[in-house]
């Protein structure tokens, strides 16, 4: 089956995120008050051939641990759908 | 109310995505066969003070159109939750 995968890789809480700070300042400058705790990370979408959603998620988790995310500085969230 | 916002900003279909191609090649090199159509974009998370989820989504849509996404080259997906 073809599985659609969405991965979000975000800087870990507590780590400095200069890009997030820049976006937060820019939003405030544009008049959007009320936005806080802005964090900017990577969104990675792809399709995957797998036997099941469970198998796909396990494979994507390994992809994140080995390539897509830096386990020291980043957390990741995986969404799979058929 | 405080609204949790997730935004995904992805390169539009048909536009070249060199970062996505690089990730796809790297996944194949690592032995992850079956991954295709890899696209890499931005994930932006923040909290927002708004009167309702509907109002929050409208405000985030305007943020995307004015700052977070390039309307010529990027599409965006908004998720809001309380």
PDB file of C-alpha atoms in Angstrom:
ATOM      1  CA  UNK A   1       0.000   0.000   0.000  1.00  0.00           C
ATOM      2  CA  UNK A   2       1.026   3.591  -0.560  1.00  0.00           C
ATOM      3  CA  UNK A   3       1.215   5.547   2.683  1.00  0.00           C
ATOM      4  CA  UNK A   4       1.243   9.340   2.873  1.00  0.00           C
ATOM      5  CA  UNK A   5       3.710  10.553   5.479  1.00  0.00           C
ATOM      6  CA  UNK A   6       3.924  13.931   7.206  1.00  0.00           C
ATOM      7  CA  UNK A   7       6.857  14.562   9.525  1.00  0.00           C
ATOM      8  CA  UNK A   8       7.449  17.663  11.648  1.00  0.00           C
ATOM      9  CA  UNK A   9      10.961  18.174  13.010  1.00  0.00           C
ATOM     10  CA  UNK A  10      11.053  20.940  15.624  1.00  0.00           C
ATOM     11  CA  UNK A  11      13.809  22.386  17.810  1.00  0.00           C
ATOM     12  CA  UNK A  12      13.592  20.939  21.328  1.00  0.00           C
ATOM     13  CA  UNK A  13      11.962  23.041  24.041  1.00  0.00           C
ATOM     14  CA  UNK A  14      14.552  25.114  25.840  1.00  0.00           C
ATOM     15  CA  UNK A  15      16.905  25.307  22.892  1.00  0.00           C
ATOM     16  CA  UNK A  16      17.396  28.706  21.314  1.00  0.00           C
ATOM     17  CA  UNK A  17      15.459  29.127  18.047  1.00  0.00           C
ATOM     18  CA  UNK A  18      16.642  32.331  16.332  1.00  0.00           C
ATOM     19  CA  UNK A  19      14.385  31.767  13.317  1.00  0.00           C
ATOM     20  CA  UNK A  20      11.365  31.430  15.587  1.00  0.00           C
ATOM     21  CA  UNK A  21      12.312  34.616  17.428  1.00  0.00           C
ATOM     22  CA  UNK A  22      12.679  36.473  14.122  1.00  0.00           C
ATOM     23  CA  UNK A  23       9.234  35.309  12.977  1.00  0.00           C
ATOM     24  CA  UNK A  24       7.724  36.320  16.334  1.00  0.00           C
ATOM     25  CA  UNK A  25       9.203  39.820  16.067  1.00  0.00           C
ATOM     26  CA  UNK A  26       8.047  40.142  12.460  1.00  0.00           C
ATOM     27  CA  UNK A  27       4.501  39.088  13.384  1.00  0.00           C
ATOM     28  CA  UNK A  28       4.427  41.663  16.175  1.00  0.00           C
ATOM     29  CA  UNK A  29       5.755  44.344  13.793  1.00  0.00           C
ATOM     30  CA  UNK A  30       2.964  43.515  11.348  1.00  0.00           C
ATOM     31  CA  UNK A  31       0.384  44.073  14.077  1.00  0.00           C
ATOM     32  CA  UNK A  32      -0.394  40.462  14.952  1.00  0.00           C
ATOM     33  CA  UNK A  33      -0.426  40.714  18.708  1.00  0.00           C
ATOM     34  CA  UNK A  34      -0.945  37.576  20.755  1.00  0.00           C
ATOM     35  CA  UNK A  35       1.406  35.234  18.925  1.00  0.00           C
ATOM     36  CA  UNK A  36       3.928  33.720  21.318  1.00  0.00           C
ATOM     37  CA  UNK A  37       6.340  30.821  21.652  1.00  0.00           C
ATOM     38  CA  UNK A  38       7.003  30.717  17.925  1.00  0.00           C
ATOM     39  CA  UNK A  39       9.168  27.777  16.845  1.00  0.00           C
ATOM     40  CA  UNK A  40      10.281  27.092  13.294  1.00  0.00           C
ATOM     41  CA  UNK A  41      11.261  23.622  12.151  1.00  0.00           C
ATOM     42  CA  UNK A  42      11.130  21.381   9.118  1.00  0.00           C
ATOM     43  CA  UNK A  43       8.074  19.821   7.496  1.00  0.00           C
ATOM     44  CA  UNK A  44       8.837  16.739   5.415  1.00  0.00           C
ATOM     45  CA  UNK A  45       6.162  15.076   3.262  1.00  0.00           C
ATOM     46  CA  UNK A  46       6.539  11.941   1.183  1.00  0.00           C
ATOM     47  CA  UNK A  47       4.887   8.743   0.062  1.00  0.00           C
ATOM     48  CA  UNK A  48       6.084   5.351   1.204  1.00  0.00           C
ATOM     49  CA  UNK A  49       5.421   1.829   0.019  1.00  0.00           C
ATOM     50  CA  UNK A  50       4.716  -0.287   3.107  1.00  0.00           C
ATOM     51  CA  UNK A  51       2.680  -3.321   4.152  1.00  0.00           C
ATOM     52  CA  UNK A  52       0.636  -1.453   6.741  1.00  0.00           C
ATOM     53  CA  UNK A  53       0.347   1.892   8.521  1.00  0.00           C
ATOM     54  CA  UNK A  54       2.064   0.379  11.555  1.00  0.00           C
ATOM     55  CA  UNK A  55       4.988  -0.839   9.458  1.00  0.00           C
ATOM     56  CA  UNK A  56       5.183   2.541   7.736  1.00  0.00           C
ATOM     57  CA  UNK A  57       5.302   4.416  11.029  1.00  0.00           C
ATOM     58  CA  UNK A  58       8.078   2.174  12.330  1.00  0.00           C
ATOM     59  CA  UNK A  59      10.083   2.772   9.151  1.00  0.00           C
ATOM     60  CA  UNK A  60       9.557   6.533   9.319  1.00  0.00           C
ATOM     61  CA  UNK A  61      10.639   6.554  12.962  1.00  0.00           C
ATOM     62  CA  UNK A  62      13.912   4.914  11.929  1.00  0.00           C
ATOM     63  CA  UNK A  63      14.292   7.454   9.101  1.00  0.00           C
ATOM     64  CA  UNK A  64      13.889  10.265  11.615  1.00  0.00           C
ATOM     65  CA  UNK A  65      16.397   8.771  14.028  1.00  0.00           C
ATOM     66  CA  UNK A  66      18.988   8.117  11.323  1.00  0.00           C
ATOM     67  CA  UNK A  67      18.581  11.046   8.939  1.00  0.00           C
ATOM     68  CA  UNK A  68      15.697  13.481   9.240  1.00  0.00           C
ATOM     69  CA  UNK A  69      16.146  14.741  12.797  1.00  0.00           C
ATOM     70  CA  UNK A  70      19.101  15.492  15.046  1.00  0.00           C
ATOM     71  CA  UNK A  71      18.233  13.544  18.220  1.00  0.00           C
ATOM     72  CA  UNK A  72      20.231  15.946  20.399  1.00  0.00           C
ATOM     73  CA  UNK A  73      18.536  19.163  19.321  1.00  0.00           C
ATOM     74  CA  UNK A  74      15.271  18.188  17.624  1.00  0.00           C
ATOM     75  CA  UNK A  75      12.031  16.366  18.340  1.00  0.00           C
ATOM     76  CA  UNK A  76       9.873  14.849  15.638  1.00  0.00           C
ATOM     77  CA  UNK A  77       6.188  14.056  15.146  1.00  0.00           C
ATOM     78  CA  UNK A  78       5.057  11.481  12.590  1.00  0.00           C
ATOM     79  CA  UNK A  79       1.665  11.274  10.877  1.00  0.00           C
ATOM     80  CA  UNK A  80       0.861   8.448   8.465  1.00  0.00           C
ATOM     81  CA  UNK A  81      -2.340   8.006   6.475  1.00  0.00           C
ATOM     82  CA  UNK A  82      -3.425   5.749   3.631  1.00  0.00           C
TER      83      UNK A  82
ATOM     84  CA  UNK B   1      -8.542  31.654  24.804  1.00  0.00           C
ATOM     85  CA  UNK B   2      -5.085  30.338  23.982  1.00  0.00           C
ATOM     86  CA  UNK B   3      -4.984  28.521  20.663  1.00  0.00           C
ATOM     87  CA  UNK B   4      -2.213  26.150  19.615  1.00  0.00           C
ATOM     88  CA  UNK B   5      -1.295  26.664  15.976  1.00  0.00           C
ATOM     89  CA  UNK B   6       0.582  24.346  13.607  1.00  0.00           C
ATOM     90  CA  UNK B   7       1.401  25.631  10.135  1.00  0.00           C
ATOM     91  CA  UNK B   8       3.059  23.672   7.325  1.00  0.00           C
ATOM     92  CA  UNK B   9       4.499  25.682   4.441  1.00  0.00           C
ATOM     93  CA  UNK B  10       5.441  23.456   1.492  1.00  0.00           C
ATOM     94  CA  UNK B  11       6.852  24.140  -1.969  1.00  0.00           C
ATOM     95  CA  UNK B  12       4.072  24.046  -4.553  1.00  0.00           C
ATOM     96  CA  UNK B  13       3.651  20.893  -6.631  1.00  0.00           C
ATOM     97  CA  UNK B  14       5.637  21.146  -9.844  1.00  0.00           C
ATOM     98  CA  UNK B  15       8.234  23.490  -8.415  1.00  0.00           C
ATOM     99  CA  UNK B  16      11.747  22.134  -8.046  1.00  0.00           C
ATOM    100  CA  UNK B  17      12.615  21.155  -4.464  1.00  0.00           C
ATOM    101  CA  UNK B  18      16.369  20.456  -4.253  1.00  0.00           C
ATOM    102  CA  UNK B  19      16.232  19.808  -0.504  1.00  0.00           C
ATOM    103  CA  UNK B  20      13.504  17.217  -1.037  1.00  0.00           C
ATOM    104  CA  UNK B  21      15.533  15.550  -3.774  1.00  0.00           C
ATOM    105  CA  UNK B  22      18.596  15.453  -1.523  1.00  0.00           C
ATOM    106  CA  UNK B  23      16.603  13.830   1.289  1.00  0.00           C
ATOM    107  CA  UNK B  24      15.116  11.291  -1.141  1.00  0.00           C
ATOM    108  CA  UNK B  25      18.589  10.320  -2.389  1.00  0.00           C
ATOM    109  CA  UNK B  26      19.908  10.080   1.160  1.00  0.00           C
ATOM    110  CA  UNK B  27      17.003   7.850   2.225  1.00  0.00           C
ATOM    111  CA  UNK B  28      17.651   5.556  -0.744  1.00  0.00           C
ATOM    112  CA  UNK B  29      21.370   5.447   0.085  1.00  0.00           C
ATOM    113  CA  UNK B  30      20.528   4.424   3.654  1.00  0.00           C
ATOM    114  CA  UNK B  31      18.471   1.499   2.325  1.00  0.00           C
ATOM    115  CA  UNK B  32      14.983   2.955   2.773  1.00  0.00           C
ATOM    116  CA  UNK B  33      13.460   1.892  -0.519  1.00  0.00           C
ATOM    117  CA  UNK B  34       9.931   2.972  -1.310  1.00  0.00           C
ATOM    118  CA  UNK B  35      10.105   6.616  -0.262  1.00  0.00           C
ATOM    119  CA  UNK B  36       9.100   8.901  -3.124  1.00  0.00           C
ATOM    120  CA  UNK B  37       7.907  12.418  -3.840  1.00  0.00           C
ATOM    121  CA  UNK B  38       9.838  13.842  -0.898  1.00  0.00           C
ATOM    122  CA  UNK B  39       9.143  17.535  -0.274  1.00  0.00           C
ATOM    123  CA  UNK B  40      10.761  19.609   2.439  1.00  0.00           C
ATOM    124  CA  UNK B  41       9.140  22.761   3.786  1.00  0.00           C
ATOM    125  CA  UNK B  42       8.761  24.734   6.982  1.00  0.00           C
ATOM    126  CA  UNK B  43       6.861  23.774  10.112  1.00  0.00           C
ATOM    127  CA  UNK B  44       5.847  26.723  12.281  1.00  0.00           C
ATOM    128  CA  UNK B  45       4.294  26.235  15.727  1.00  0.00           C
ATOM    129  CA  UNK B  46       3.056  28.924  18.070  1.00  0.00           C
ATOM    130  CA  UNK B  47       0.361  29.913  20.528  1.00  0.00           C
ATOM    131  CA  UNK B  48      -2.138  32.633  19.779  1.00  0.00           C
ATOM    132  CA  UNK B  49      -4.578  34.585  21.912  1.00  0.00           C
ATOM    133  CA  UNK B  50      -7.910  34.649  20.066  1.00  0.00           C
ATOM    134  CA  UNK B  51     -11.622  34.742  20.782  1.00  0.00           C
ATOM    135  CA  UNK B  52     -12.372  31.463  19.042  1.00  0.00           C
ATOM    136  CA  UNK B  53     -10.810  28.778  16.881  1.00  0.00           C
ATOM    137  CA  UNK B  54     -12.492  30.295  13.822  1.00  0.00           C
ATOM    138  CA  UNK B  55     -11.059  33.739  14.587  1.00  0.00           C
ATOM    139  CA  UNK B  56      -7.638  32.195  15.215  1.00  0.00           C
ATOM    140  CA  UNK B  57      -7.671  30.361  11.887  1.00  0.00           C
ATOM    141  CA  UNK B  58      -8.597  33.550  10.022  1.00  0.00           C
ATOM    142  CA  UNK B  59      -5.757  35.420  11.722  1.00  0.00           C
ATOM    143  CA  UNK B  60      -3.249  32.655  10.946  1.00  0.00           C
ATOM    144  CA  UNK B  61      -4.383  32.614   7.310  1.00  0.00           C
ATOM    145  CA  UNK B  62      -3.565  36.318   7.091  1.00  0.00           C
ATOM    146  CA  UNK B  63      -0.189  35.707   8.782  1.00  0.00           C
ATOM    147  CA  UNK B  64       0.589  33.082   6.140  1.00  0.00           C
ATOM    148  CA  UNK B  65      -0.428  35.334   3.274  1.00  0.00           C
ATOM    149  CA  UNK B  66       1.539  38.313   4.570  1.00  0.00           C
ATOM    150  CA  UNK B  67       4.624  36.741   6.137  1.00  0.00           C
ATOM    151  CA  UNK B  68       4.941  33.016   6.622  1.00  0.00           C
ATOM    152  CA  UNK B  69       4.506  31.760   3.062  1.00  0.00           C
ATOM    153  CA  UNK B  70       5.454  32.997  -0.369  1.00  0.00           C
ATOM    154  CA  UNK B  71       2.140  32.810  -2.271  1.00  0.00           C
ATOM    155  CA  UNK B  72       3.919  32.346  -5.604  1.00  0.00           C
ATOM    156  CA  UNK B  73       6.007  29.336  -4.656  1.00  0.00           C
ATOM    157  CA  UNK B  74       4.494  27.857  -1.495  1.00  0.00           C
ATOM    158  CA  UNK B  75       1.241  26.383  -0.219  1.00  0.00           C
ATOM    159  CA  UNK B  76       0.293  26.314   3.442  1.00  0.00           C
ATOM    160  CA  UNK B  77      -1.842  24.133   5.712  1.00  0.00           C
ATOM    161  CA  UNK B  78      -3.167  25.462   9.026  1.00  0.00           C
ATOM    162  CA  UNK B  79      -4.169  23.423  12.080  1.00  0.00           C
ATOM    163  CA  UNK B  80      -5.593  25.124  15.175  1.00  0.00           C
ATOM    164  CA  UNK B  81      -6.556  23.451  18.444  1.00  0.00           C
ATOM    165  CA  UNK B  82      -7.500  24.687  21.889  1.00  0.00           C
TER     166      UNK B  82
END
